[in-house]
């Protein structure tokens, strides 16, 4: 790994957003290979951050700070990638379910997925089944991710899936769900394609679904 890419890797793991930005710009100016910058400088450190979270060394704040540092680098890398037409791993439409305004976890999942190489379309919070459908039709995603933090809004995940069936788009996408009250058992009950308990595992799940 080139020295500057290793420095970017460390800055992402340490959540140093301004350091990431400065170093990514320097790497781009020096003509460092964009795929190496993305894979080794952005995606690999987020995997380490996820591992640190799972081993109990990092907690949600550290994970958020690292994710923001990665995002700071991605704002510079994204336009170069788009210009070079490097294919993303897959496309994901994500949102918090209808009636629910919690977005911290959903944002974290979105950032981790972006870090894992996915193109993300984030619909925000309080996303109705109709808004999800519009996004499916407009963006043709591989995966739809739905987050819920309230026991009262969780049931809208079920309603969203039933709406997809009614509108005959359910077979076009994989649906993954998560959020504090959500469980694998609930995912099975409503027929979602996957459940992840945290952002790191959501990225792993999305990669698995793309490989399958
Ligand atoms: Co609210 N809130 N809140 N709240 N809030 C909870 C969820 C609650 C558990 C607090 C409590 O009572 N102990 C409780 C829900 C009770 C229940 O339903 N069982 C609650 C309530 C009741 C409410 C209101 C109804 C309060 C009121 O007005 N009376 C209200 C509802 C508003 C609405 O949504 N309509 C409300 C409002 C709010 C704020 C606006 C003040 C704020 C949200 C700010 C924001 O998001 N921008 C807020 C907050 C901050 C919380 C707590 C304190 C923290 C949530 C959070 O961000 N956690 C929360 C208590 C708690 O959870 N301890 C609480 C950190 C985040 C990183 O974790 O979101 O779980 P989390 O995401 C994780 C995983 O769940 C998973 O990965 C993430 C990262 O590892 N994950 C996914 C999430 N989405 C995923 C999607 C996936 C896969 C994994 O695939 C697509």
PDB file of C-alpha atoms and ligand atoms in Angstrom:
ATOM      1  CA  UNK A   1       0.000   0.000   0.000  1.00  0.00           C
ATOM      2  CA  UNK A   2       1.351   3.467  -0.929  1.00  0.00           C
ATOM      3  CA  UNK A   3       2.409   5.603   2.055  1.00  0.00           C
ATOM      4  CA  UNK A   4      -0.271   8.253   1.494  1.00  0.00           C
ATOM      5  CA  UNK A   5      -3.001   5.593   1.153  1.00  0.00           C
ATOM      6  CA  UNK A   6      -1.869   4.062   4.448  1.00  0.00           C
ATOM      7  CA  UNK A   7      -2.041   7.544   6.036  1.00  0.00           C
ATOM      8  CA  UNK A   8      -5.594   7.957   4.699  1.00  0.00           C
ATOM      9  CA  UNK A   9      -6.491   4.494   6.052  1.00  0.00           C
ATOM     10  CA  UNK A  10      -5.235   5.490   9.522  1.00  0.00           C
ATOM     11  CA  UNK A  11      -6.987   8.873   9.388  1.00  0.00           C
ATOM     12  CA  UNK A  12     -10.329   7.166   8.584  1.00  0.00           C
ATOM     13  CA  UNK A  13      -9.925   4.621  11.405  1.00  0.00           C
ATOM     14  CA  UNK A  14      -9.073   7.493  13.778  1.00  0.00           C
ATOM     15  CA  UNK A  15     -12.006   9.601  12.566  1.00  0.00           C
ATOM     16  CA  UNK A  16      -9.786  12.482  11.447  1.00  0.00           C
ATOM     17  CA  UNK A  17     -12.065  14.055   8.801  1.00  0.00           C
ATOM     18  CA  UNK A  18      -9.905  17.098   8.019  1.00  0.00           C
ATOM     19  CA  UNK A  19      -6.817  14.873   7.764  1.00  0.00           C
ATOM     20  CA  UNK A  20      -8.660  12.525   5.393  1.00  0.00           C
ATOM     21  CA  UNK A  21      -9.755  15.433   3.202  1.00  0.00           C
ATOM     22  CA  UNK A  22      -6.273  16.966   2.985  1.00  0.00           C
ATOM     23  CA  UNK A  23      -4.591  13.638   2.288  1.00  0.00           C
ATOM     24  CA  UNK A  24      -7.175  12.463  -0.253  1.00  0.00           C
ATOM     25  CA  UNK A  25      -6.778  15.744  -2.141  1.00  0.00           C
ATOM     26  CA  UNK A  26      -2.987  15.334  -2.047  1.00  0.00           C
ATOM     27  CA  UNK A  27      -3.309  11.734  -3.282  1.00  0.00           C
ATOM     28  CA  UNK A  28      -5.614  12.804  -6.137  1.00  0.00           C
ATOM     29  CA  UNK A  29      -3.207  15.623  -7.085  1.00  0.00           C
ATOM     30  CA  UNK A  30      -0.321  13.119  -7.063  1.00  0.00           C
ATOM     31  CA  UNK A  31      -2.268  10.826  -9.406  1.00  0.00           C
ATOM     32  CA  UNK A  32      -2.626   7.920  -6.953  1.00  0.00           C
ATOM     33  CA  UNK A  33      -4.690   5.079  -8.490  1.00  0.00           C
ATOM     34  CA  UNK A  34      -8.344   5.846  -7.741  1.00  0.00           C
ATOM     35  CA  UNK A  35      -9.331   2.212  -7.153  1.00  0.00           C
ATOM     36  CA  UNK A  36      -6.531   1.786  -4.623  1.00  0.00           C
ATOM     37  CA  UNK A  37      -7.618   5.032  -2.976  1.00  0.00           C
ATOM     38  CA  UNK A  38     -11.195   3.778  -2.750  1.00  0.00           C
ATOM     39  CA  UNK A  39     -10.556   0.141  -1.820  1.00  0.00           C
ATOM     40  CA  UNK A  40      -7.508   0.490   0.441  1.00  0.00           C
ATOM     41  CA  UNK A  41      -7.981   4.065   1.681  1.00  0.00           C
ATOM     42  CA  UNK A  42     -11.778   4.177   2.208  1.00  0.00           C
ATOM     43  CA  UNK A  43     -13.403   0.720   2.211  1.00  0.00           C
ATOM     44  CA  UNK A  44     -10.684  -1.258   4.047  1.00  0.00           C
ATOM     45  CA  UNK A  45     -10.512   1.098   7.062  1.00  0.00           C
ATOM     46  CA  UNK A  46     -14.305   1.015   7.446  1.00  0.00           C
ATOM     47  CA  UNK A  47     -14.038  -2.773   7.625  1.00  0.00           C
ATOM     48  CA  UNK A  48     -11.494  -2.344  10.431  1.00  0.00           C
ATOM     49  CA  UNK A  49     -13.810   0.162  12.151  1.00  0.00           C
ATOM     50  CA  UNK A  50     -16.586  -2.432  11.942  1.00  0.00           C
ATOM     51  CA  UNK A  51     -14.291  -5.081  13.414  1.00  0.00           C
ATOM     52  CA  UNK A  52     -13.305  -2.704  16.248  1.00  0.00           C
ATOM     53  CA  UNK A  53     -17.010  -2.117  16.914  1.00  0.00           C
ATOM     54  CA  UNK A  54     -17.769  -5.828  16.996  1.00  0.00           C
ATOM     55  CA  UNK A  55     -14.857  -6.514  19.352  1.00  0.00           C
ATOM     56  CA  UNK A  56     -16.134  -3.808  21.734  1.00  0.00           C
ATOM     57  CA  UNK A  57     -13.142  -1.488  21.226  1.00  0.00           C
ATOM     58  CA  UNK A  58     -15.183   1.102  19.317  1.00  0.00           C
ATOM     59  CA  UNK A  59     -18.674   2.271  20.225  1.00  0.00           C
ATOM     60  CA  UNK A  60     -21.315   4.075  18.159  1.00  0.00           C
ATOM     61  CA  UNK A  61     -19.706   7.570  18.512  1.00  0.00           C
ATOM     62  CA  UNK A  62     -16.320   6.353  17.223  1.00  0.00           C
ATOM     63  CA  UNK A  63     -18.062   4.523  14.391  1.00  0.00           C
ATOM     64  CA  UNK A  64     -20.014   7.674  13.457  1.00  0.00           C
ATOM     65  CA  UNK A  65     -16.886   9.836  13.583  1.00  0.00           C
ATOM     66  CA  UNK A  66     -14.972   7.375  11.391  1.00  0.00           C
ATOM     67  CA  UNK A  67     -17.923   7.177   8.993  1.00  0.00           C
ATOM     68  CA  UNK A  68     -17.970  10.983   8.747  1.00  0.00           C
ATOM     69  CA  UNK A  69     -14.226  11.011   8.059  1.00  0.00           C
ATOM     70  CA  UNK A  70     -14.770   8.480   5.289  1.00  0.00           C
ATOM     71  CA  UNK A  71     -17.628  10.617   3.930  1.00  0.00           C
ATOM     72  CA  UNK A  72     -15.280  13.644   3.881  1.00  0.00           C
ATOM     73  CA  UNK A  73     -12.915  11.673   1.647  1.00  0.00           C
ATOM     74  CA  UNK A  74     -15.772  10.326  -0.491  1.00  0.00           C
ATOM     75  CA  UNK A  75     -16.917  13.876  -1.370  1.00  0.00           C
ATOM     76  CA  UNK A  76     -13.585  14.277  -3.208  1.00  0.00           C
ATOM     77  CA  UNK A  77     -13.358  10.734  -4.586  1.00  0.00           C
ATOM     78  CA  UNK A  78     -16.975  10.416  -5.793  1.00  0.00           C
ATOM     79  CA  UNK A  79     -16.718  12.920  -8.711  1.00  0.00           C
ATOM     80  CA  UNK A  80     -13.496  11.289  -9.937  1.00  0.00           C
ATOM     81  CA  UNK A  81     -15.098   7.841  -9.761  1.00  0.00           C
ATOM     82  CA  UNK A  82     -18.170   9.012 -11.641  1.00  0.00           C
ATOM     83  CA  UNK A  83     -15.962  10.532 -14.330  1.00  0.00           C
ATOM     84  CA  UNK A  84     -14.037   7.242 -14.649  1.00  0.00           C
ATOM     85  CA  UNK A  85     -17.197   5.138 -14.706  1.00  0.00           C
ATOM     86  CA  UNK A  86     -15.984   2.548 -12.172  1.00  0.00           C
ATOM     87  CA  UNK A  87     -18.955   0.315 -11.462  1.00  0.00           C
ATOM     88  CA  UNK A  88     -20.286   0.340  -7.880  1.00  0.00           C
ATOM     89  CA  UNK A  89     -20.850  -3.022  -6.150  1.00  0.00           C
ATOM     90  CA  UNK A  90     -24.597  -2.391  -6.363  1.00  0.00           C
ATOM     91  CA  UNK A  91     -27.270   0.239  -5.842  1.00  0.00           C
ATOM     92  CA  UNK A  92     -29.235   0.670  -2.611  1.00  0.00           C
ATOM     93  CA  UNK A  93     -32.277   2.813  -1.851  1.00  0.00           C
ATOM     94  CA  UNK A  94     -32.483   3.421   1.886  1.00  0.00           C
ATOM     95  CA  UNK A  95     -34.886   5.229   4.199  1.00  0.00           C
ATOM     96  CA  UNK A  96     -36.493   5.290   7.621  1.00  0.00           C
ATOM     97  CA  UNK A  97     -39.979   3.841   7.544  1.00  0.00           C
ATOM     98  CA  UNK A  98     -43.173   5.903   7.430  1.00  0.00           C
ATOM     99  CA  UNK A  99     -43.975   7.750  10.667  1.00  0.00           C
ATOM    100  CA  UNK A 100     -40.434   7.444  12.037  1.00  0.00           C
ATOM    101  CA  UNK A 101     -38.030  10.388  12.294  1.00  0.00           C
ATOM    102  CA  UNK A 102     -34.982   8.597  13.711  1.00  0.00           C
ATOM    103  CA  UNK A 103     -32.112   8.767  11.247  1.00  0.00           C
ATOM    104  CA  UNK A 104     -28.813   8.390  13.092  1.00  0.00           C
ATOM    105  CA  UNK A 105     -28.661   4.599  12.696  1.00  0.00           C
ATOM    106  CA  UNK A 106     -29.970   4.743   9.125  1.00  0.00           C
ATOM    107  CA  UNK A 107     -27.284   7.315   8.233  1.00  0.00           C
ATOM    108  CA  UNK A 108     -24.639   5.113   9.756  1.00  0.00           C
ATOM    109  CA  UNK A 109     -25.871   2.114   7.749  1.00  0.00           C
ATOM    110  CA  UNK A 110     -25.899   4.261   4.606  1.00  0.00           C
ATOM    111  CA  UNK A 111     -22.321   5.403   5.196  1.00  0.00           C
ATOM    112  CA  UNK A 112     -21.104   1.869   5.897  1.00  0.00           C
ATOM    113  CA  UNK A 113     -22.746   0.630   2.700  1.00  0.00           C
ATOM    114  CA  UNK A 114     -21.178   3.458   0.752  1.00  0.00           C
ATOM    115  CA  UNK A 115     -17.882   2.528   2.355  1.00  0.00           C
ATOM    116  CA  UNK A 116     -18.461  -1.030   1.144  1.00  0.00           C
ATOM    117  CA  UNK A 117     -18.704   0.253  -2.445  1.00  0.00           C
ATOM    118  CA  UNK A 118     -22.473   0.655  -2.908  1.00  0.00           C
ATOM    119  CA  UNK A 119     -24.114   3.589  -4.662  1.00  0.00           C
ATOM    120  CA  UNK A 120     -26.576   4.990  -2.124  1.00  0.00           C
ATOM    121  CA  UNK A 121     -29.879   6.771  -2.678  1.00  0.00           C
ATOM    122  CA  UNK A 122     -31.007   8.040   0.713  1.00  0.00           C
ATOM    123  CA  UNK A 123     -34.687   8.976   0.918  1.00  0.00           C
ATOM    124  CA  UNK A 124     -34.400  10.340   4.469  1.00  0.00           C
ATOM    125  CA  UNK A 125     -36.962   9.722   7.208  1.00  0.00           C
ATOM    126  CA  UNK A 126     -40.729   9.139   7.312  1.00  0.00           C
ATOM    127  CA  UNK A 127     -40.613   7.404   3.940  1.00  0.00           C
ATOM    128  CA  UNK A 128     -44.003   6.185   2.763  1.00  0.00           C
ATOM    129  CA  UNK A 129     -44.435   2.975   0.742  1.00  0.00           C
ATOM    130  CA  UNK A 130     -45.331   5.207  -2.221  1.00  0.00           C
ATOM    131  CA  UNK A 131     -42.031   7.106  -1.928  1.00  0.00           C
ATOM    132  CA  UNK A 132     -40.084   3.828  -1.792  1.00  0.00           C
ATOM    133  CA  UNK A 133     -41.953   2.626  -4.882  1.00  0.00           C
ATOM    134  CA  UNK A 134     -41.173   5.839  -6.771  1.00  0.00           C
ATOM    135  CA  UNK A 135     -37.489   5.415  -5.902  1.00  0.00           C
ATOM    136  CA  UNK A 136     -37.507   1.773  -7.060  1.00  0.00           C
ATOM    137  CA  UNK A 137     -39.019   2.817 -10.376  1.00  0.00           C
ATOM    138  CA  UNK A 138     -36.699   5.799 -10.812  1.00  0.00           C
ATOM    139  CA  UNK A 139     -33.406   4.226  -9.690  1.00  0.00           C
ATOM    140  CA  UNK A 140     -33.804   0.444 -10.245  1.00  0.00           C
ATOM    141  CA  UNK A 141     -31.862  -0.450  -7.070  1.00  0.00           C
ATOM    142  CA  UNK A 142     -30.590  -3.954  -6.264  1.00  0.00           C
ATOM    143  CA  UNK A 143     -31.492  -3.534  -2.603  1.00  0.00           C
ATOM    144  CA  UNK A 144     -33.995  -1.503  -0.568  1.00  0.00           C
ATOM    145  CA  UNK A 145     -32.967  -0.845   3.052  1.00  0.00           C
ATOM    146  CA  UNK A 146     -35.602   0.106   5.609  1.00  0.00           C
ATOM    147  CA  UNK A 147     -34.875   1.305   9.136  1.00  0.00           C
ATOM    148  CA  UNK A 148     -37.301   1.631  12.091  1.00  0.00           C
ATOM    149  CA  UNK A 149     -36.653   2.695  15.677  1.00  0.00           C
ATOM    150  CA  UNK A 150     -40.149   2.579  17.139  1.00  0.00           C
ATOM    151  CA  UNK A 151     -42.290  -0.438  17.897  1.00  0.00           C
ATOM    152  CA  UNK A 152     -45.198   1.616  16.588  1.00  0.00           C
ATOM    153  CA  UNK A 153     -43.590   2.303  13.179  1.00  0.00           C
ATOM    154  CA  UNK A 154     -41.957  -1.095  12.743  1.00  0.00           C
ATOM    155  CA  UNK A 155     -45.270  -2.466  11.475  1.00  0.00           C
ATOM    156  CA  UNK A 156     -45.028  -0.026   8.552  1.00  0.00           C
ATOM    157  CA  UNK A 157     -42.165  -2.183   7.257  1.00  0.00           C
ATOM    158  CA  UNK A 158     -44.694  -4.971   6.790  1.00  0.00           C
ATOM    159  CA  UNK A 159     -47.107  -2.536   5.101  1.00  0.00           C
ATOM    160  CA  UNK A 160     -44.287  -1.364   2.797  1.00  0.00           C
ATOM    161  CA  UNK A 161     -43.467  -4.921   1.705  1.00  0.00           C
ATOM    162  CA  UNK A 162     -47.131  -5.728   1.110  1.00  0.00           C
ATOM    163  CA  UNK A 163     -47.382  -2.549  -0.996  1.00  0.00           C
ATOM    164  CA  UNK A 164     -44.360  -3.669  -3.069  1.00  0.00           C
ATOM    165  CA  UNK A 165     -46.165  -6.981  -3.671  1.00  0.00           C
ATOM    166  CA  UNK A 166     -49.385  -5.226  -4.612  1.00  0.00           C
ATOM    167  CA  UNK A 167     -47.486  -3.017  -7.080  1.00  0.00           C
ATOM    168  CA  UNK A 168     -45.571  -6.056  -8.424  1.00  0.00           C
ATOM    169  CA  UNK A 169     -42.078  -4.766  -7.677  1.00  0.00           C
ATOM    170  CA  UNK A 170     -41.265  -7.075  -4.759  1.00  0.00           C
ATOM    171  CA  UNK A 171     -39.356  -9.510  -7.008  1.00  0.00           C
ATOM    172  CA  UNK A 172     -37.229  -6.716  -8.481  1.00  0.00           C
ATOM    173  CA  UNK A 173     -35.398  -5.902  -5.249  1.00  0.00           C
ATOM    174  CA  UNK A 174     -33.918  -7.497  -2.163  1.00  0.00           C
ATOM    175  CA  UNK A 175     -35.241  -5.875   1.007  1.00  0.00           C
ATOM    176  CA  UNK A 176     -33.123  -5.589   4.136  1.00  0.00           C
ATOM    177  CA  UNK A 177     -34.374  -4.217   7.418  1.00  0.00           C
ATOM    178  CA  UNK A 178     -32.954  -3.125  10.750  1.00  0.00           C
ATOM    179  CA  UNK A 179     -33.271  -0.805  13.733  1.00  0.00           C
ATOM    180  CA  UNK A 180     -33.401  -1.232  17.499  1.00  0.00           C
ATOM    181  CA  UNK A 181     -36.788  -3.027  17.822  1.00  0.00           C
ATOM    182  CA  UNK A 182     -36.330  -5.129  14.665  1.00  0.00           C
ATOM    183  CA  UNK A 183     -35.280  -8.788  14.865  1.00  0.00           C
ATOM    184  CA  UNK A 184     -34.456 -11.637  12.517  1.00  0.00           C
ATOM    185  CA  UNK A 185     -37.738 -13.256  13.576  1.00  0.00           C
ATOM    186  CA  UNK A 186     -39.645 -10.143  12.505  1.00  0.00           C
ATOM    187  CA  UNK A 187     -37.771 -10.084   9.193  1.00  0.00           C
ATOM    188  CA  UNK A 188     -38.806 -13.711   8.632  1.00  0.00           C
ATOM    189  CA  UNK A 189     -42.420 -12.952   9.544  1.00  0.00           C
ATOM    190  CA  UNK A 190     -42.779 -10.135   7.027  1.00  0.00           C
ATOM    191  CA  UNK A 191     -40.698 -11.900   4.355  1.00  0.00           C
ATOM    192  CA  UNK A 192     -37.759  -9.490   4.172  1.00  0.00           C
ATOM    193  CA  UNK A 193     -34.625 -10.833   2.474  1.00  0.00           C
ATOM    194  CA  UNK A 194     -32.383  -9.993   5.392  1.00  0.00           C
ATOM    195  CA  UNK A 195     -31.944  -8.360   8.767  1.00  0.00           C
ATOM    196  CA  UNK A 196     -28.824  -6.825  10.266  1.00  0.00           C
ATOM    197  CA  UNK A 197     -28.435  -5.744  13.880  1.00  0.00           C
ATOM    198  CA  UNK A 198     -25.861  -3.030  13.121  1.00  0.00           C
ATOM    199  CA  UNK A 199     -24.322  -0.997  10.334  1.00  0.00           C
ATOM    200  CA  UNK A 200     -21.303  -3.216   9.893  1.00  0.00           C
ATOM    201  CA  UNK A 201     -23.399  -6.345   9.521  1.00  0.00           C
ATOM    202  CA  UNK A 202     -25.758  -4.491   7.172  1.00  0.00           C
ATOM    203  CA  UNK A 203     -22.799  -3.904   4.823  1.00  0.00           C
ATOM    204  CA  UNK A 204     -21.802  -7.578   5.063  1.00  0.00           C
ATOM    205  CA  UNK A 205     -25.406  -8.645   4.412  1.00  0.00           C
ATOM    206  CA  UNK A 206     -25.717  -6.375   1.369  1.00  0.00           C
ATOM    207  CA  UNK A 207     -22.475  -7.772  -0.067  1.00  0.00           C
ATOM    208  CA  UNK A 208     -23.747 -11.341   0.512  1.00  0.00           C
ATOM    209  CA  UNK A 209     -27.041 -10.570  -1.229  1.00  0.00           C
ATOM    210  CA  UNK A 210     -25.159  -9.147  -4.237  1.00  0.00           C
ATOM    211  CA  UNK A 211     -22.977 -12.253  -4.416  1.00  0.00           C
ATOM    212  CA  UNK A 212     -25.945 -14.630  -4.188  1.00  0.00           C
TER     213      UNK A 212
HETATM  214 CO1  LIG B   1     -36.521   8.481  20.050  1.00  0.00          CO
HETATM  215  N1  LIG B   1     -37.095   6.799  20.833  1.00  0.00           N
HETATM  216  N2  LIG B   1     -38.372   9.087  19.985  1.00  0.00           N
HETATM  217  N3  LIG B   1     -35.764  10.143  19.433  1.00  0.00           N
HETATM  218  N4  LIG B   1     -34.820   7.816  20.517  1.00  0.00           N
HETATM  219  C1  LIG B   1     -36.075   5.785  21.050  1.00  0.00           C
HETATM  220  C2  LIG B   1     -35.964   4.872  19.831  1.00  0.00           C
HETATM  221  C3  LIG B   1     -36.620   5.048  22.341  1.00  0.00           C
HETATM  222  C4  LIG B   1     -36.146   3.583  22.459  1.00  0.00           C
HETATM  223  C5  LIG B   1     -36.255   5.874  23.594  1.00  0.00           C
HETATM  224  C6  LIG B   1     -36.771   5.248  24.879  1.00  0.00           C
HETATM  225  O1  LIG B   1     -37.911   5.398  25.189  1.00  0.00           O
HETATM  226  N5  LIG B   1     -35.927   4.554  25.588  1.00  0.00           N
HETATM  227  C7  LIG B   1     -38.172   5.190  22.142  1.00  0.00           C
HETATM  228  C8  LIG B   1     -38.856   4.066  21.365  1.00  0.00           C
HETATM  229  C9  LIG B   1     -39.674   3.155  22.237  1.00  0.00           C
HETATM  230  C10 LIG B   1     -40.275   2.069  21.419  1.00  0.00           C
HETATM  231  O2  LIG B   1     -40.835   2.257  20.394  1.00  0.00           O
HETATM  232  N6  LIG B   1     -40.126   0.866  21.931  1.00  0.00           N
HETATM  233  C11 LIG B   1     -38.250   6.517  21.432  1.00  0.00           C
HETATM  234  C12 LIG B   1     -39.411   7.343  21.386  1.00  0.00           C
HETATM  235  C13 LIG B   1     -40.580   6.855  22.208  1.00  0.00           C
HETATM  236  C14 LIG B   1     -39.461   8.533  20.651  1.00  0.00           C
HETATM  237  C15 LIG B   1     -40.657   9.484  20.510  1.00  0.00           C
HETATM  238  C16 LIG B   1     -42.013   8.810  20.310  1.00  0.00           C
HETATM  239  C17 LIG B   1     -40.631  10.381  21.744  1.00  0.00           C
HETATM  240  C18 LIG B   1     -41.809  11.320  21.847  1.00  0.00           C
HETATM  241  O3  LIG B   1     -41.933  12.220  21.058  1.00  0.00           O
HETATM  242  N7  LIG B   1     -42.649  11.040  22.795  1.00  0.00           N
HETATM  243  C19 LIG B   1     -40.258  10.344  19.285  1.00  0.00           C
HETATM  244  C20 LIG B   1     -40.765   9.738  17.980  1.00  0.00           C
HETATM  245  C21 LIG B   1     -40.559  10.648  16.823  1.00  0.00           C
HETATM  246  C22 LIG B   1     -40.802   9.903  15.535  1.00  0.00           C
HETATM  247  O4  LIG B   1     -39.927   9.221  15.048  1.00  0.00           O
HETATM  248  N8  LIG B   1     -42.005  10.003  15.000  1.00  0.00           N
HETATM  249  C23 LIG B   1     -38.766  10.261  19.366  1.00  0.00           C
HETATM  250  C24 LIG B   1     -37.904  11.246  18.898  1.00  0.00           C
HETATM  251  C25 LIG B   1     -36.523  11.210  18.979  1.00  0.00           C
HETATM  252  C26 LIG B   1     -35.605  12.366  18.607  1.00  0.00           C
HETATM  253  C27 LIG B   1     -36.103  13.183  17.390  1.00  0.00           C
HETATM  254  C28 LIG B   1     -35.502  13.291  19.800  1.00  0.00           C
HETATM  255  C29 LIG B   1     -34.217  11.659  18.439  1.00  0.00           C
HETATM  256  C30 LIG B   1     -33.953  11.226  16.980  1.00  0.00           C
HETATM  257  C31 LIG B   1     -32.955  12.152  16.305  1.00  0.00           C
HETATM  258  C32 LIG B   1     -32.506  11.575  14.994  1.00  0.00           C
HETATM  259  O5  LIG B   1     -32.498  10.391  14.736  1.00  0.00           O
HETATM  260  N9  LIG B   1     -32.125  12.481  14.128  1.00  0.00           N
HETATM  261  C33 LIG B   1     -34.435  10.399  19.260  1.00  0.00           C
HETATM  262  C34 LIG B   1     -33.381   9.599  19.744  1.00  0.00           C
HETATM  263  C35 LIG B   1     -31.987  10.152  19.536  1.00  0.00           C
HETATM  264  C36 LIG B   1     -33.606   8.352  20.367  1.00  0.00           C
HETATM  265  C37 LIG B   1     -32.581   7.416  21.031  1.00  0.00           C
HETATM  266  C38 LIG B   1     -32.182   8.090  22.345  1.00  0.00           C
HETATM  267  C39 LIG B   1     -31.323   7.102  20.251  1.00  0.00           C
HETATM  268  C40 LIG B   1     -31.555   6.498  18.866  1.00  0.00           C
HETATM  269  C41 LIG B   1     -30.226   6.443  18.119  1.00  0.00           C
HETATM  270  O6  LIG B   1     -29.924   7.297  17.312  1.00  0.00           O
HETATM  271  N10 LIG B   1     -29.387   5.433  18.466  1.00  0.00           N
HETATM  272  C42 LIG B   1     -33.441   6.109  21.238  1.00  0.00           C
HETATM  273  C43 LIG B   1     -33.047   5.329  22.475  1.00  0.00           C
HETATM  274  C44 LIG B   1     -32.055   4.242  22.142  1.00  0.00           C
HETATM  275  O7  LIG B   1     -32.047   3.687  21.070  1.00  0.00           O
HETATM  276  N11 LIG B   1     -31.269   3.926  23.122  1.00  0.00           N
HETATM  277  C45 LIG B   1     -34.821   6.579  21.055  1.00  0.00           C
HETATM  278  C46 LIG B   1     -28.031   5.307  17.912  1.00  0.00           C
HETATM  279  C47 LIG B   1     -28.093   4.581  16.551  1.00  0.00           C
HETATM  280  C48 LIG B   1     -26.683   4.482  15.978  1.00  0.00           C
HETATM  281  O8  LIG B   1     -28.602   3.286  16.774  1.00  0.00           O
HETATM  282  O9  LIG B   1     -30.703   3.765  15.484  1.00  0.00           O
HETATM  283  O10 LIG B   1     -30.433   1.589  16.767  1.00  0.00           O
HETATM  284  P1  LIG B   1     -29.845   2.684  15.986  1.00  0.00           P
HETATM  285  O11 LIG B   1     -29.171   2.041  14.672  1.00  0.00           O
HETATM  286  C49 LIG B   1     -28.303   0.947  14.724  1.00  0.00           C
HETATM  287  C50 LIG B   1     -29.011  -0.406  14.583  1.00  0.00           C
HETATM  288  O12 LIG B   1     -30.340  -0.413  15.050  1.00  0.00           O
HETATM  289  C51 LIG B   1     -28.879  -0.739  13.139  1.00  0.00           C
HETATM  290  O13 LIG B   1     -27.617  -0.188  12.799  1.00  0.00           O
HETATM  291  C52 LIG B   1     -27.450   1.056  13.488  1.00  0.00           C
HETATM  292  C53 LIG B   1     -25.997   1.272  13.740  1.00  0.00           C
HETATM  293  O14 LIG B   1     -25.355   0.177  14.331  1.00  0.00           O
HETATM  294  N12 LIG B   1     -29.846  -0.260  12.160  1.00  0.00           N
HETATM  295  C54 LIG B   1     -29.993  -0.925  10.980  1.00  0.00           C
HETATM  296  C55 LIG B   1     -30.616   0.831  12.122  1.00  0.00           C
HETATM  297  N13 LIG B   1     -31.261   0.900  10.985  1.00  0.00           N
HETATM  298  C56 LIG B   1     -30.890  -0.169  10.246  1.00  0.00           C
HETATM  299  C57 LIG B   1     -31.262  -0.560   8.941  1.00  0.00           C
HETATM  300  C58 LIG B   1     -30.692  -1.729   8.433  1.00  0.00           C
HETATM  301  C59 LIG B   1     -29.803  -2.475   9.188  1.00  0.00           C
HETATM  302  C60 LIG B   1     -29.435  -2.094  10.465  1.00  0.00           C
HETATM  303  O15 LIG B   1     -30.946  -2.186   7.196  1.00  0.00           O
HETATM  304  C61 LIG B   1     -31.603  -1.329   6.293  1.00  0.00           C
END
